[in-house]
Every structure is written in structure tokens, then in C-alpha cells.
XYZ file of C-alpha atoms in Angstrom:
566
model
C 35.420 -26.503 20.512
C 37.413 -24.172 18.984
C 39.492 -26.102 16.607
C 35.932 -27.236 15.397
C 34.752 -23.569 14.617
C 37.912 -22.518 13.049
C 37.045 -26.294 10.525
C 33.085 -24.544 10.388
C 33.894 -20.941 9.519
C 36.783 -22.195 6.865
C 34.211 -24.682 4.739
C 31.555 -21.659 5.328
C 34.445 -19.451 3.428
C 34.973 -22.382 0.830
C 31.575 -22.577 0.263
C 30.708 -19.300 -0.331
C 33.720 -18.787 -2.676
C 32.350 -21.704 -5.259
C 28.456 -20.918 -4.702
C 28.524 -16.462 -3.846
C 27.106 -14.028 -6.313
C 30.622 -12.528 -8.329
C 31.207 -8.980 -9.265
C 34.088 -8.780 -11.284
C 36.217 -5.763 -11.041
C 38.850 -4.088 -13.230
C 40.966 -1.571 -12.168
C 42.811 0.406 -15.120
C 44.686 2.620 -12.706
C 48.122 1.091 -14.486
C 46.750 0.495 -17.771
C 46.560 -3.005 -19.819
C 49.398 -4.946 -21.474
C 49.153 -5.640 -25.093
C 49.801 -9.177 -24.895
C 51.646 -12.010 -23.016
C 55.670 -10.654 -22.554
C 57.871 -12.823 -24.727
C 60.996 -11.436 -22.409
C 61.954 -12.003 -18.995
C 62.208 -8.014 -17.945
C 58.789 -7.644 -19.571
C 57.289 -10.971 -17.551
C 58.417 -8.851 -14.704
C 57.648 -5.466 -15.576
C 53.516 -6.539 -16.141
C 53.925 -8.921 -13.469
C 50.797 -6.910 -11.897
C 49.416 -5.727 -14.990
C 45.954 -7.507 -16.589
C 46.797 -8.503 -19.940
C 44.040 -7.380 -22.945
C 43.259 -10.973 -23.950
C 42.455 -11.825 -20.490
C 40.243 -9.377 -19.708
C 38.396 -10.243 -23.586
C 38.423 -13.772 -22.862
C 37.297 -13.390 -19.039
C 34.198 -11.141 -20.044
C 32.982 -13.295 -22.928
C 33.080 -15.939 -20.399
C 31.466 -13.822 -17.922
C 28.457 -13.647 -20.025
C 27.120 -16.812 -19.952
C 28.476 -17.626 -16.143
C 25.115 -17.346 -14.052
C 27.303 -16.537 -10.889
C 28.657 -13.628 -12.186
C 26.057 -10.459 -11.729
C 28.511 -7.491 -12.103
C 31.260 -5.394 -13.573
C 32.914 -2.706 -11.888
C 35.579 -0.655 -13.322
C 37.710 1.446 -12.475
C 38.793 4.262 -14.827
C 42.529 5.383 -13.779
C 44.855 8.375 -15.285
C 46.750 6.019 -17.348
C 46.259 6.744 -20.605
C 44.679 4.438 -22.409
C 44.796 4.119 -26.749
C 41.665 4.211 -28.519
C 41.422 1.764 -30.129
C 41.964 -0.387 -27.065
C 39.096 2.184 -25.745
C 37.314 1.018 -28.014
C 37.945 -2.691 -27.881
C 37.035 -2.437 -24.077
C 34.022 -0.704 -24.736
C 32.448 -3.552 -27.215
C 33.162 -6.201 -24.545
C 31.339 -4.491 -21.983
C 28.345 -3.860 -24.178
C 27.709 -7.303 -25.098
C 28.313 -8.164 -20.934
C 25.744 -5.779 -20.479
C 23.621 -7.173 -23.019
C 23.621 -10.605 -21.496
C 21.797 -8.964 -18.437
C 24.916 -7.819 -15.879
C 24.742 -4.821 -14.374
C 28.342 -3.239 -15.841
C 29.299 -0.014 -13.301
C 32.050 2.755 -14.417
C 33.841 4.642 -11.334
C 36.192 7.272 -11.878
C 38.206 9.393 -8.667
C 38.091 12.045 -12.107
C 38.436 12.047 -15.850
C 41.258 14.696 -16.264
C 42.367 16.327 -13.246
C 42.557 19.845 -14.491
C 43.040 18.072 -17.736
C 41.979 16.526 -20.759
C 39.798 13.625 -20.365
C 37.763 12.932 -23.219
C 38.622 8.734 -24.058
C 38.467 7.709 -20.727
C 35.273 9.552 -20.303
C 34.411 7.873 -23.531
C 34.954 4.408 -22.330
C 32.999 5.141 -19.352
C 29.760 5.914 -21.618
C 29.498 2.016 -22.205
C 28.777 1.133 -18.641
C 24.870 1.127 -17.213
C 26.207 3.708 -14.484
C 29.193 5.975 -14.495
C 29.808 7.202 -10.980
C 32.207 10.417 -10.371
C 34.214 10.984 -6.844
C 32.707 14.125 -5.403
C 36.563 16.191 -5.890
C 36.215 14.733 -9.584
C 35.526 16.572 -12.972
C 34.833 15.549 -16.104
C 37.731 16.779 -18.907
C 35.571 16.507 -22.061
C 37.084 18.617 -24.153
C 36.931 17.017 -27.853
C 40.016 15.953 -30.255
C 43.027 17.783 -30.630
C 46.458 16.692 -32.369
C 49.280 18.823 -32.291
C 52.465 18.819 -34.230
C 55.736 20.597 -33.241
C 57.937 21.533 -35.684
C 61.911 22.044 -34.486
C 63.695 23.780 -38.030
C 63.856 27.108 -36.476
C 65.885 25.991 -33.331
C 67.707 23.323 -34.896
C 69.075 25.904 -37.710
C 69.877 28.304 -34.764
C 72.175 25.154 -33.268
C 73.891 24.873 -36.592
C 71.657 21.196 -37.681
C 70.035 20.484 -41.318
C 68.398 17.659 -42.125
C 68.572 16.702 -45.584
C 65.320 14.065 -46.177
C 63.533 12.677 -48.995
C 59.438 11.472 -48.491
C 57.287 9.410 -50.429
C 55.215 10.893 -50.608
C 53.648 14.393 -49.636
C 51.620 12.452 -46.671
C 54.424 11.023 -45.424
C 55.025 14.165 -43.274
C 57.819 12.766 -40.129
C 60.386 14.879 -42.160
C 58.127 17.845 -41.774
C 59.336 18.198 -38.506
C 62.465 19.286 -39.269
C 62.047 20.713 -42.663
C 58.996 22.863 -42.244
C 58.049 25.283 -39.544
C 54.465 24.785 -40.205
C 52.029 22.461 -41.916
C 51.776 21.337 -45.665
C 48.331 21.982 -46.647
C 48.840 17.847 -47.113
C 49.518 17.435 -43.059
C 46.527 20.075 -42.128
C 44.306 17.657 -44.295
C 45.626 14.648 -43.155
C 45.256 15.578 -39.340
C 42.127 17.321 -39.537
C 40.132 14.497 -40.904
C 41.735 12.013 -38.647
C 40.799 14.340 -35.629
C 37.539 14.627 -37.503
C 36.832 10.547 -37.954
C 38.010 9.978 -33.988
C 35.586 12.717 -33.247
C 32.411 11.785 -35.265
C 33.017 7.588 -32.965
C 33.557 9.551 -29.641
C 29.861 11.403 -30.113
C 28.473 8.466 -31.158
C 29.555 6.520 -28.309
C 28.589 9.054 -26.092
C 25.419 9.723 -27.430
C 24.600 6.137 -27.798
C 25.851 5.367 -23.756
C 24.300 8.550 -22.484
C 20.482 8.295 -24.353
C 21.259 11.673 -26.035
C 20.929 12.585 -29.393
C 24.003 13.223 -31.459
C 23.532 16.874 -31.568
C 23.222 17.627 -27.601
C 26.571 15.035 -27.201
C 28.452 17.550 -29.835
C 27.125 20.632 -27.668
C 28.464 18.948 -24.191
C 32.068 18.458 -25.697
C 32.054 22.149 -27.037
C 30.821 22.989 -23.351
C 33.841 20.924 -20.896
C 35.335 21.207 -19.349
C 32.931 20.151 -16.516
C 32.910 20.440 -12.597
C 31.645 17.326 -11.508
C 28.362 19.252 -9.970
C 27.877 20.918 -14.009
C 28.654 16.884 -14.979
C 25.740 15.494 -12.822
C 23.705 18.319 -13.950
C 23.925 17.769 -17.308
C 23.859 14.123 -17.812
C 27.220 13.127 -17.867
C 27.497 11.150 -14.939
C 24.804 9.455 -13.059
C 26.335 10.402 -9.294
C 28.780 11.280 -7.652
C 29.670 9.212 -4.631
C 33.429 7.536 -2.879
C 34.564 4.438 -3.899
C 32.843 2.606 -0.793
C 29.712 4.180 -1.950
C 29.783 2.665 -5.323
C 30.464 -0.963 -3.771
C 27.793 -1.028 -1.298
C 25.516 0.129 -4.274
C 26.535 -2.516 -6.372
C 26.574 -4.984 -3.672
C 22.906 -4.229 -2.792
C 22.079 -4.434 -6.302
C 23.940 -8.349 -6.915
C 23.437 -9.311 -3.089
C 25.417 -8.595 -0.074
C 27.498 -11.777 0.161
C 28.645 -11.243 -3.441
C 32.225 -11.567 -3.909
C 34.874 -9.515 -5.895
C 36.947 -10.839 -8.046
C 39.244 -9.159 -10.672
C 38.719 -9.886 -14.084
C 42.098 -11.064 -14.633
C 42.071 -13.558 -12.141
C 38.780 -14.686 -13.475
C 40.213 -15.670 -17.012
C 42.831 -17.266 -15.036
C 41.125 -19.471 -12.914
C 40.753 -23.325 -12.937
C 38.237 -23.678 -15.416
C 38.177 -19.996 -17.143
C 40.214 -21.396 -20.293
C 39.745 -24.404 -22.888
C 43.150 -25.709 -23.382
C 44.107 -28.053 -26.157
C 44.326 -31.666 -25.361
C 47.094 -33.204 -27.450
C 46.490 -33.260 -30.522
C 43.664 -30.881 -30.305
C 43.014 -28.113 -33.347
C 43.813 -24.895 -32.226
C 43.971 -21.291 -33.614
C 47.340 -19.165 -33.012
C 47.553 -15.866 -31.792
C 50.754 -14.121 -32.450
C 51.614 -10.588 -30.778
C 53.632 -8.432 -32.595
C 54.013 -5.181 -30.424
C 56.179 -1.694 -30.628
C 58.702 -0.666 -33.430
C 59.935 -3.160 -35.894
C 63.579 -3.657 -36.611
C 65.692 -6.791 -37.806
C 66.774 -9.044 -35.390
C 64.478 -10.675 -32.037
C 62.174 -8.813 -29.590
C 62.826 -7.134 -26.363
C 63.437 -4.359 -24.734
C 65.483 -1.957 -22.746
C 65.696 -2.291 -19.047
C 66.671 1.772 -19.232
C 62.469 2.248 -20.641
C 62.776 2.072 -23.875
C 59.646 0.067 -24.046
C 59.212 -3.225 -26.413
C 59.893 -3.610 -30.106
C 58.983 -6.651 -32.645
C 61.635 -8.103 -33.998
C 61.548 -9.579 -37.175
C 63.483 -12.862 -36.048
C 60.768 -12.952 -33.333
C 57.724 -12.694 -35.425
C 59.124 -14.639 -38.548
C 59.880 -17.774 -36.164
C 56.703 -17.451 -34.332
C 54.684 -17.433 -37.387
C 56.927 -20.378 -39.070
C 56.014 -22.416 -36.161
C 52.491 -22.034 -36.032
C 52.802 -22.638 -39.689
C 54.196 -25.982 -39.402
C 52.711 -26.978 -36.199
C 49.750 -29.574 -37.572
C 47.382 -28.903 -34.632
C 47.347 -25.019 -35.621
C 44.166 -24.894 -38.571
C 44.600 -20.983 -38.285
C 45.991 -17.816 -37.085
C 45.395 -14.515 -35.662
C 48.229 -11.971 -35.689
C 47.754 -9.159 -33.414
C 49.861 -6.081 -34.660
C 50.327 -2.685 -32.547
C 53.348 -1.147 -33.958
C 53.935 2.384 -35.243
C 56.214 0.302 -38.107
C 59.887 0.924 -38.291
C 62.548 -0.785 -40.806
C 61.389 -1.859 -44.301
C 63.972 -4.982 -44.144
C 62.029 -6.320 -41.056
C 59.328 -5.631 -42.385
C 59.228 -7.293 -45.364
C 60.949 -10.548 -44.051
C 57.152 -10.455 -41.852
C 55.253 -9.896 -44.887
C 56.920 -12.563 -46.700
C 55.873 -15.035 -43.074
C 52.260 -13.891 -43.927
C 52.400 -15.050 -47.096
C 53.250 -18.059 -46.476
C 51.218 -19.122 -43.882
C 48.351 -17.780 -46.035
C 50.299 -20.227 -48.773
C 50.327 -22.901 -46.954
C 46.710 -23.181 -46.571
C 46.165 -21.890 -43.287
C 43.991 -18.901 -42.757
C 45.401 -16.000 -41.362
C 43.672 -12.980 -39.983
C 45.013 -9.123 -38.797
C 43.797 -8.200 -35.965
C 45.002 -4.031 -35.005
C 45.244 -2.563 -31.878
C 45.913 1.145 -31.938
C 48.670 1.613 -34.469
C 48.865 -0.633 -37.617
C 50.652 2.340 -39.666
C 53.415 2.513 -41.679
C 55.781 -0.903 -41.448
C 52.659 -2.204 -39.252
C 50.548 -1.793 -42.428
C 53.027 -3.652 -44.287
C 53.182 -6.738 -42.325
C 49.500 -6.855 -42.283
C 48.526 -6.350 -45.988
C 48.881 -10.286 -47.153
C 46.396 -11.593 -44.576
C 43.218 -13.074 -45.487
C 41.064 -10.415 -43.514
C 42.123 -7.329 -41.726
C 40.096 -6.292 -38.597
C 40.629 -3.249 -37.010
C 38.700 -0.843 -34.589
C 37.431 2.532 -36.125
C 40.214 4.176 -34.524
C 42.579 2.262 -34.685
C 45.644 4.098 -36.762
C 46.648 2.606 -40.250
C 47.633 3.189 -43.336
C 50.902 5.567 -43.825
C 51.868 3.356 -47.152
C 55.055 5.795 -47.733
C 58.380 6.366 -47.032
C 61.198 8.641 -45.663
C 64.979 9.017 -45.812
C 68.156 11.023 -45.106
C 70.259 12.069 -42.175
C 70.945 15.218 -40.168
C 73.749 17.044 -40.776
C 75.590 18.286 -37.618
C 79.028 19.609 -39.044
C 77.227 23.322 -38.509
C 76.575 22.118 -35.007
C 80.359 20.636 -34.527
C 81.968 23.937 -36.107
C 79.887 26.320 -33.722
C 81.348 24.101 -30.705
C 84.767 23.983 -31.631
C 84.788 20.231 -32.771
C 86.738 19.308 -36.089
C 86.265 16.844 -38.006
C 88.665 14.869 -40.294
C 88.385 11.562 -42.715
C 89.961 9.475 -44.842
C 88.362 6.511 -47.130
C 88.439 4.305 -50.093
C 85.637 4.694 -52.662
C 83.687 7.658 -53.783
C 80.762 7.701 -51.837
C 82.715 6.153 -48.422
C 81.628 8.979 -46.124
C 78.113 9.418 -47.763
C 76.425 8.548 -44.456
C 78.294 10.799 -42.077
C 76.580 13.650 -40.374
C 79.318 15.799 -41.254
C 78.342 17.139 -44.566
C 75.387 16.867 -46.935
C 74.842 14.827 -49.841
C 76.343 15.442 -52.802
C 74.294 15.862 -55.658
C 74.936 12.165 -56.915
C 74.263 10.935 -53.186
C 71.657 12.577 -52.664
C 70.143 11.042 -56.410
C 71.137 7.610 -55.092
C 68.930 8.216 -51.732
C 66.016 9.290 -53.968
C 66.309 5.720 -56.331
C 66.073 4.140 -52.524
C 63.191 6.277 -52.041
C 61.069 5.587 -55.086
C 62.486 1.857 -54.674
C 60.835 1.153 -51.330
C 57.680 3.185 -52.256
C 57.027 1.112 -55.305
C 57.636 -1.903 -53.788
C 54.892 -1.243 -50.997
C 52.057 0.157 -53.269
C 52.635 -3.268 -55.564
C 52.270 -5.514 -52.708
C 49.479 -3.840 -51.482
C 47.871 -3.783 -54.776
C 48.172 -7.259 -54.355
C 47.368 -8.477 -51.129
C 44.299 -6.060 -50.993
C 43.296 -7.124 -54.743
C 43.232 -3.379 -55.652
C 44.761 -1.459 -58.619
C 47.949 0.189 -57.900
C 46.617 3.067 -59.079
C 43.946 2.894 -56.622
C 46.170 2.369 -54.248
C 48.315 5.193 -55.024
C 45.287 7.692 -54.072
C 45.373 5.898 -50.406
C 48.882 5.707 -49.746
C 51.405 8.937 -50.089
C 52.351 8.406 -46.796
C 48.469 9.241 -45.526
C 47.626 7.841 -42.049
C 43.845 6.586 -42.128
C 41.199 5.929 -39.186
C 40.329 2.306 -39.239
C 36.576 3.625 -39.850
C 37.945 5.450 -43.074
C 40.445 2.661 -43.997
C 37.784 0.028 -44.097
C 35.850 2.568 -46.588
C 39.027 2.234 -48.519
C 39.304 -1.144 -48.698
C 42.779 -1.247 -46.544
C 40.798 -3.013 -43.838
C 38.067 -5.500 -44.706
C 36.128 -5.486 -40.791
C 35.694 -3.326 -38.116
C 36.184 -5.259 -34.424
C 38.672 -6.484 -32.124
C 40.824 -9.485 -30.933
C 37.570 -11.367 -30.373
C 36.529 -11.391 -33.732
C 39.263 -11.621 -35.666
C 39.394 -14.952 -33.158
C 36.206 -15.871 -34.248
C 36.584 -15.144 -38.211
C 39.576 -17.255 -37.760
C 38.000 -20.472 -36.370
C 35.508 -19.651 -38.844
C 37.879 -19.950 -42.225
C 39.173 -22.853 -40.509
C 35.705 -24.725 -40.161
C 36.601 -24.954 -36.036
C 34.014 -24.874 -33.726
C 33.302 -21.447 -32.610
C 34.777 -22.719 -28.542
C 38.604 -24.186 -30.674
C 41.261 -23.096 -27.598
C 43.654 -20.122 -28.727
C 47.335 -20.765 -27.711
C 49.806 -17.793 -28.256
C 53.010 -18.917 -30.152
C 55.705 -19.565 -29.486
C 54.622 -21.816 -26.368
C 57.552 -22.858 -24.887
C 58.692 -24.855 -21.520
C 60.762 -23.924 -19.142
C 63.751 -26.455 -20.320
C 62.845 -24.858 -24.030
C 63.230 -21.758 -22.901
C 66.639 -22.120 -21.203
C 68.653 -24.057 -23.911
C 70.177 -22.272 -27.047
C 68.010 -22.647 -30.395
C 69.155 -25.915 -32.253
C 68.495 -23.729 -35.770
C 66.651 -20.680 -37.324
C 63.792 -23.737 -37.720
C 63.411 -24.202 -33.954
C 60.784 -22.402 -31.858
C 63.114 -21.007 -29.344
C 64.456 -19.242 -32.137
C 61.276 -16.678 -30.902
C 62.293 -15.964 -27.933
C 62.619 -12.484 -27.365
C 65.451 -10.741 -25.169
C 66.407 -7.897 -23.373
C 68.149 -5.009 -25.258
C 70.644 -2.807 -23.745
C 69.685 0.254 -25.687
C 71.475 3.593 -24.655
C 68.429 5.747 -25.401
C 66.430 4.235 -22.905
C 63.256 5.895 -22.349
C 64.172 8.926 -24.816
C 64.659 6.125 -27.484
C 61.931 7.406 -29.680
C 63.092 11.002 -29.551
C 66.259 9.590 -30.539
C 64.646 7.551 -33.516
C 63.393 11.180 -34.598
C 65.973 13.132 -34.552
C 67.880 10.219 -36.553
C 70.291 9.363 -33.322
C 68.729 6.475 -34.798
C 66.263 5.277 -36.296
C 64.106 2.374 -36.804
C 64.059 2.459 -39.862
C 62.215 4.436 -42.992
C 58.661 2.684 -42.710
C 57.700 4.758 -39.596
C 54.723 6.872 -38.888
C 55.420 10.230 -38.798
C 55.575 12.300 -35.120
C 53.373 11.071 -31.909
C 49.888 9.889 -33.387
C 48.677 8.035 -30.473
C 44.886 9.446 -29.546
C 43.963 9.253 -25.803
């Protein structure tokens, strides 16, 4: 009898998984990955992290999947970029739209902090609930910009640096002690842009006009009592609170189910038969430098490499099955080399007849602009970060530093300009005229292939570039960006140039098997040639700051300082 209940109660369980009411949740307490990890530490690392693309393709699914009835969400500290905000935000208004009842829950947004683009995302949901020890940090925009001449001088450092052009404002860190009236400009109307989309959102998610959503920013930060009281938040209740609600609202046997899991399941995802037309999405993440992907197992986070990226793209090129492709690019940029060797990819793929389409995360700047230029159509969010078409140059010069400490320093070398590169001394003259031709080289070089991939005049493009970083909003008015949107629909513009059906499976490149993935690359040709790898990098986690203060760096195609908006 008993053996025959336990049979009973486990079909009961079976049943109700295939036929129960879902409510999808999210939780964003660790943030999102950008895209699937091309290295074993980074497989590992987001092991129990939801991917972007999953969560995209599991809510577009979602829509049109009568069992599903809900979203929950939960809003974390992790910080997320706004332009991934963003991209979150337009998938949950079109789930919405299809008739779901989409829920925000936050413990806070900004413990005794700054909370404004969380609080942001939140506005997109039907209800935003607030724990009852919560607050609400919405404070507005700010960007801030140290400058280090003063204390490096005191240490005995220069920098000697060269910018193309007065936009281009990384050096400024460490050969100003304030802003250019170029860098105020700059940052003020990129603070300006990302505010004008964050009261619009708000406004828009809240049923307020503009106006009152400008005066409730210049009022936060907010208790979440004053929060309640003034619109902000619809209640304030305990996670267990918020479930039952929803689970009255959907039904009480209603399942949960993360979102992640969803897009994973049996029959979430179209794959391609054999043979089957697909469309190829490429992930190019993190600072670019020559060589393959990875990153450090000290922190260092991910880079894109251009042997990575060049390989990936050469075999969706040649891959008959693949009618188009969608590159995703989040990278602050990096070296111009690696760089270009990517821009030269994208033109021939484009070349070769197969449509190619941009698609931005939060940071397309710099080197991440110039990989992007060639494609057919750039998409990007409105605050997404692009632009920075300039250059910088030089090295520090530490024999000040070494003298004060008691180090010497002694050479010996064949050739004029041998020891041109040391930090020991500056420049010469004739150096430092050498590092300037570089300069105006490189700078040249990027406004004429933007010029052409963007079919604008290169005096036109000129007035955009000197090193200015742009808004996606403002870029698109520009004509650096052609649409506003995210990974979905630069997917869908791509299966559109391609005459797909609008359903044509995605498959990230390279796809490799496990035996692929094990054996050495037969040639620069093969696909395994993609493979990324882990980089033992001293820096570790303080790699940027190393990259900065030229310990070194990436490379001269970088954007200037931290310009990530949260």
C-alpha cells in the first residue's frame, strides 16, 4: 500500500510539473554573464551565473507559452551596466505586453547608497515591491574623474603622452589636475543623455509625468516609508510576502522556475538540424589585445583576443549553413593591431556576402568602435557607450621615482633610438616626433575607415571622433549607430538581411565538441584555432589599474578612465 502511494504522489508531482501554472523567476543577486565562456576557468567561474542570451531567448519564449503567467525578479547589489539595464528592461516590457504579470522585488536599491539603475530597471515591472529595512538610492547621474599628477610628481613620475585628439582625455589623468573644458563637455552631456533615458523610463514605468520623475531624483535619497509615499514603490513587504502575492495572483499550485533553466529546457531552443540555415552569434567581450581569449585565474577578468574573434568569425564565414551573423561586442577597446586584424574579419564576412550585424552591450568605445564600424547595421542601446574614435601614446617616466629611492640605472645599446622605450628618461625631441607620426598615423587611419564603413565624409567624421565618447542615443543621431535595441534585434535584423524565417536557430561560434576541443588546432584555418585560454597575468584583479598607469597597457585604442554607468 505504500509502495503504491509513493508510485501516486510521484506521477501527481510529474504531472503537475508538465501541466502547473509557471512563474519564472530571476534572481540578479550575482549579476548576468555576457555570453557563453569560451575558457575552461570562465565555464567554471559562471557555472551558476544566467547567461544574457538565455534570459532574452527564455522571455521571448515566455511570451507566447500559455503556461507561463509570471515574472519575478529579483533586483540584487551587483551592479549591473546600463545598457544591459536597459536590454533587460525591453524584454520585460514586451513579456508584460503579452499579458504576464512581470513583479520587481528588491531587499533595497542602495543600502546607504546609490541606487538609481537598478531602481531604474525595476520601473519596467507591473509591481516593484521594497523589503520593509529597504530604501530607495535615487539619486541621479554622476561621473567622476580622478586625476593623480600632483601625487605622482611628488613620487618623482612624469608621463610624457601624446592624444588624438583633445577628447581623447585617458592621458588627462596624469597630465592634468583638473578637467579640459573638452572632458567637462564630454562628461556632462553623457551624464546628461543617461539622465534624460533614466526619467523617461521612470516616468513611463511609474505613470508620472516627466517633470514630477526629475523632481523625485532631485529629492532621494528615499526611506522606503518616503518611497511608498511618493510613488516609487508599490509596497513594501518580505520576500515570502511577494510569492504568496504572486502565487494568488497565477494560482496556488503554480510552479517556479528560473528563467535560465527555462531557456534551457527540452524544448526551450530550435536547434539546427544538419544542414539547417542558421545565424551566428559571436561574443567578443573585455579588452582587446593580439593573440586568443581568456583570462586570469588571479581576477583579471576576460579579454577578446584577436586570434579568438578573427577565427570565430572566419568560421562562421565559411561555414555554408551560416546565411548571417550577429557579433556581440562589450569591450572598452584596447590595441589598434588587434583591432584592426577584427575589422579586417568584418569586412570580409560582409565581403563575402553574408550579412553581418553589431550588436553593443555597454561599452563599444574606442578599439570596440573599431571592430564594429564595417558591419552592415550597428544596434546599440541608448546607453550603451561608443564612440572614442581617437588615440593615445607614451610612457611614464620613473627615473625621478628610481633616483628618490636610491635605484641606479645603467644601459648600453646599438642604434640611436635603442632605449627610446625605457621608463628611465623622456623622449628626446626626435623620439618624441616619431611617437607623434604614430599618433597622427593611427588617428588617420581610424577616421578613413570610418568614413567608410559608415558612408560619411571624413570630415564629418572628424567633428564625431577626437577621442569623444558618445551615448548610443546621441551616436545613432550621429550616424555612428544606425538602430537603437538589443541582442534580440540585431538577431532579428540579421535573419532578416538573410531572407531566414524570423524562428532560423542562432548557434554561437565556434561550436566545438569535446574531442575538438581537446586536440591541438590542425592550422590558423581550423575552428579550434578559437578557443580561448587561461592567462596567467601578474596583475590579476588590479590589471586595469596597471593598464593605466602604463605597467601595461592594452594598447592605444582604449577608452579613457572608468566609464561604466550603474
Amino acid at each position: 500500500m505504500d509502495a503504491t502511494k509513493v508510485i501516486i504522489d510521484t506521477v501527481d508531482r510529474i504531472r503537475q510539473r508538465r501541466t502547473a501554472p509557471l512563474v519564472l523567476e530571476l534572481d540578479l543577486t550575482e549579476g548576468l554573464t555576457e555570453g557563453p565562456p569560451a575558457d575552461p576557468l570562465g565555464a567554471i567561474l559562471a557555472m551558476r551565473r544566467t547567461s544574457l542570451s538565455d534570459v532574452l531567448s527564455g522571455l521571448k519564449r515566455a511570451r507566447k507559452d500559455d503556461r507561463v503567467k509570471a515574472l519575478v525578479v529579483k533586483i540584487g547589489i551587483q551592479p549591473l551596466g546600463l545598457a544591459v539595464v536597459q536590454e533587460l528592461r525591453q524584454a520585460v516590457a514586451l513579456f508584460r505586453a503579452a499579458g504576464k504579470l512581470t513583479v520587481a522585488f528588491a531587499e533595497t536599491f542602495g543600502e546607504f547608497g546609490a541606487g538609481t539603475v537598478p531602481y531604474y530597471l525595476a520601473t519596467a515591472f507591473e509591481r516593484v515591491y521594497l523589503q520593509p529595512s529597504g530604501d530607495v538610492g535615487l539619486t541621479g547621474v554622476a561621473m567622476e574623474q580622478r586625476f593623480v599628477r600632483g601625487a605622482l610628481g611628488k613620487l618623482g613620475v612624469e608621463y610624457q603622452l601624446g592624444q588624438r585628439h583633445e577628447y581623447k582625455t585617458a592621458a588627462n589623468t596624469f597630465t592634468q589636475d583638473r578637467m579640459t573644458e573638452a572632458h567637462r563637455e564630454s562628461m556632462s552631456r553623457i551624464t546628461e543623455s543617461v539622465t534624460e533615458q533614466i526619467v523617461a523610463g521612470i516616468a513611463e514605468g511609474r505613470g508620472i509625468d516627466a517633470t514630477k520623475a526629475r523632481e523625485l531624483i532631485d529629492r532621494g535619497p528615499f526611506i522606503g516609508a518616503e518611497a511608498v509615499e511618493a510613488g516609487l514603490v508599490d509596497r513594501m513587504a518580505y520576500r515570502d510576502e511577494v510569492y504568496d502575492e504572486v502565487k494568488r495572483s497565477v494560482g496556488d499550485d503554480a510552479m517556479l522556475l528560473y528563467v535560465g533553466r527555462y531557456a534551457k529546457g527540452p524544448i526551450a531552443r530550435k536547434l539546427p538540424h544538419p544542414g539547417e540555415q542558421t545565424v551566428a552569434l559571436v561574443h567578443g567581450s573585455g579588452a582587446i589585445r593580439l593573440g586568443r581569449s581568456g583570462r586570469s585565474p588571479l581576477g583579471g577578468g576576460g579579454a577578446m583576443g584577436s586570434d579568438t574573434i578573427c577565427a570565430a568569425l572566419r568560421a562562421a564565414r565559411r561555414d555554408d549553413n551560416v546565411k548571417a551573423v550577429v557579433f556581440r561586442v562589450d569591450s572598452p577597446g584596447g590595441s589598434y593591431v588587434a583591432s584592426d586584424a577584427i575589422w579586417r574579419e568584418v569586412v570580409l564576412t560582409r565581403k563575402a556576402g553574408k550579412p553581418i550585424v553589431i550588436s553593443m552591450g555597454d561599452l563599444a568605445a574606442s578599439g570596440g568602435y573599431m571592430v564594429s564600424m564595417a558591419a552592415d547595421v550597428i544596434v546599440a542601446q541608448p546607453g550603451t557607450l561608443t564612440g572614442s574614435i581617437g588615440v593615445f601614446g607614451g610612457k611614464a617616466v620613473i627615473g625621478g621615482l628610481l633616483e628618490k629611492i636610491g635605484v641606479t640605472s645603467e644601459s648600453v645599446g646599438e642604434g640611436a633610438n635603442a632605449g627610446m622605450f625605457s621608463a628611465t628618461n623622456a623622449f628626446s625631441e626626435a623620439q618624441w616626433a616619431r611617437v607623434n607620426a604614430w599618433l597622427d598615423r593611427v588617428y588617420d587611419d581610424f577616421v578613413n575607415k570610418v568614413a567608410e564603413g559608415r558612408g560619411l565624409s571624413r570630415e564629418r567624421v572628424h567633428e564625431l571622433a577626437r577621442g569623444r565618447v558618445w551615448t548610443g542615443a546621441d551616436a545613432r543621431e550621429g550616424g555612428l549607430v544606425d538602430e537603437l535595441g538589443g541582442l534580440e534585434d540585431a538577431l532579428a535584423l540579421a535573419r532578416k538581411k538573410a531572407g531566414l524565417p524570423a524562428d532560423a536557430p542562432v548557434r554561437s561560434y565556434p561550436k566545438l565538441n569535446p574531442l575538438e576541443r581537446l586536440r591541438p588546432a590542425e592550422s590558423s584555418e581550423d575552428k579550434a584555432a578559437a578557443l580561448a585560454r587561461v592567462r596567467l597575468e601578474a596583475w590579476g584583479p588590479i590589471a586595469h589599474l596597471a593598464a593605466e598607469l602604463g605597467l601595461p597597457s592594452y594598447g592605444p585604442l582604449m577608452l579613457p578612465g572608468w566609464w561604466t554607468i550603474r
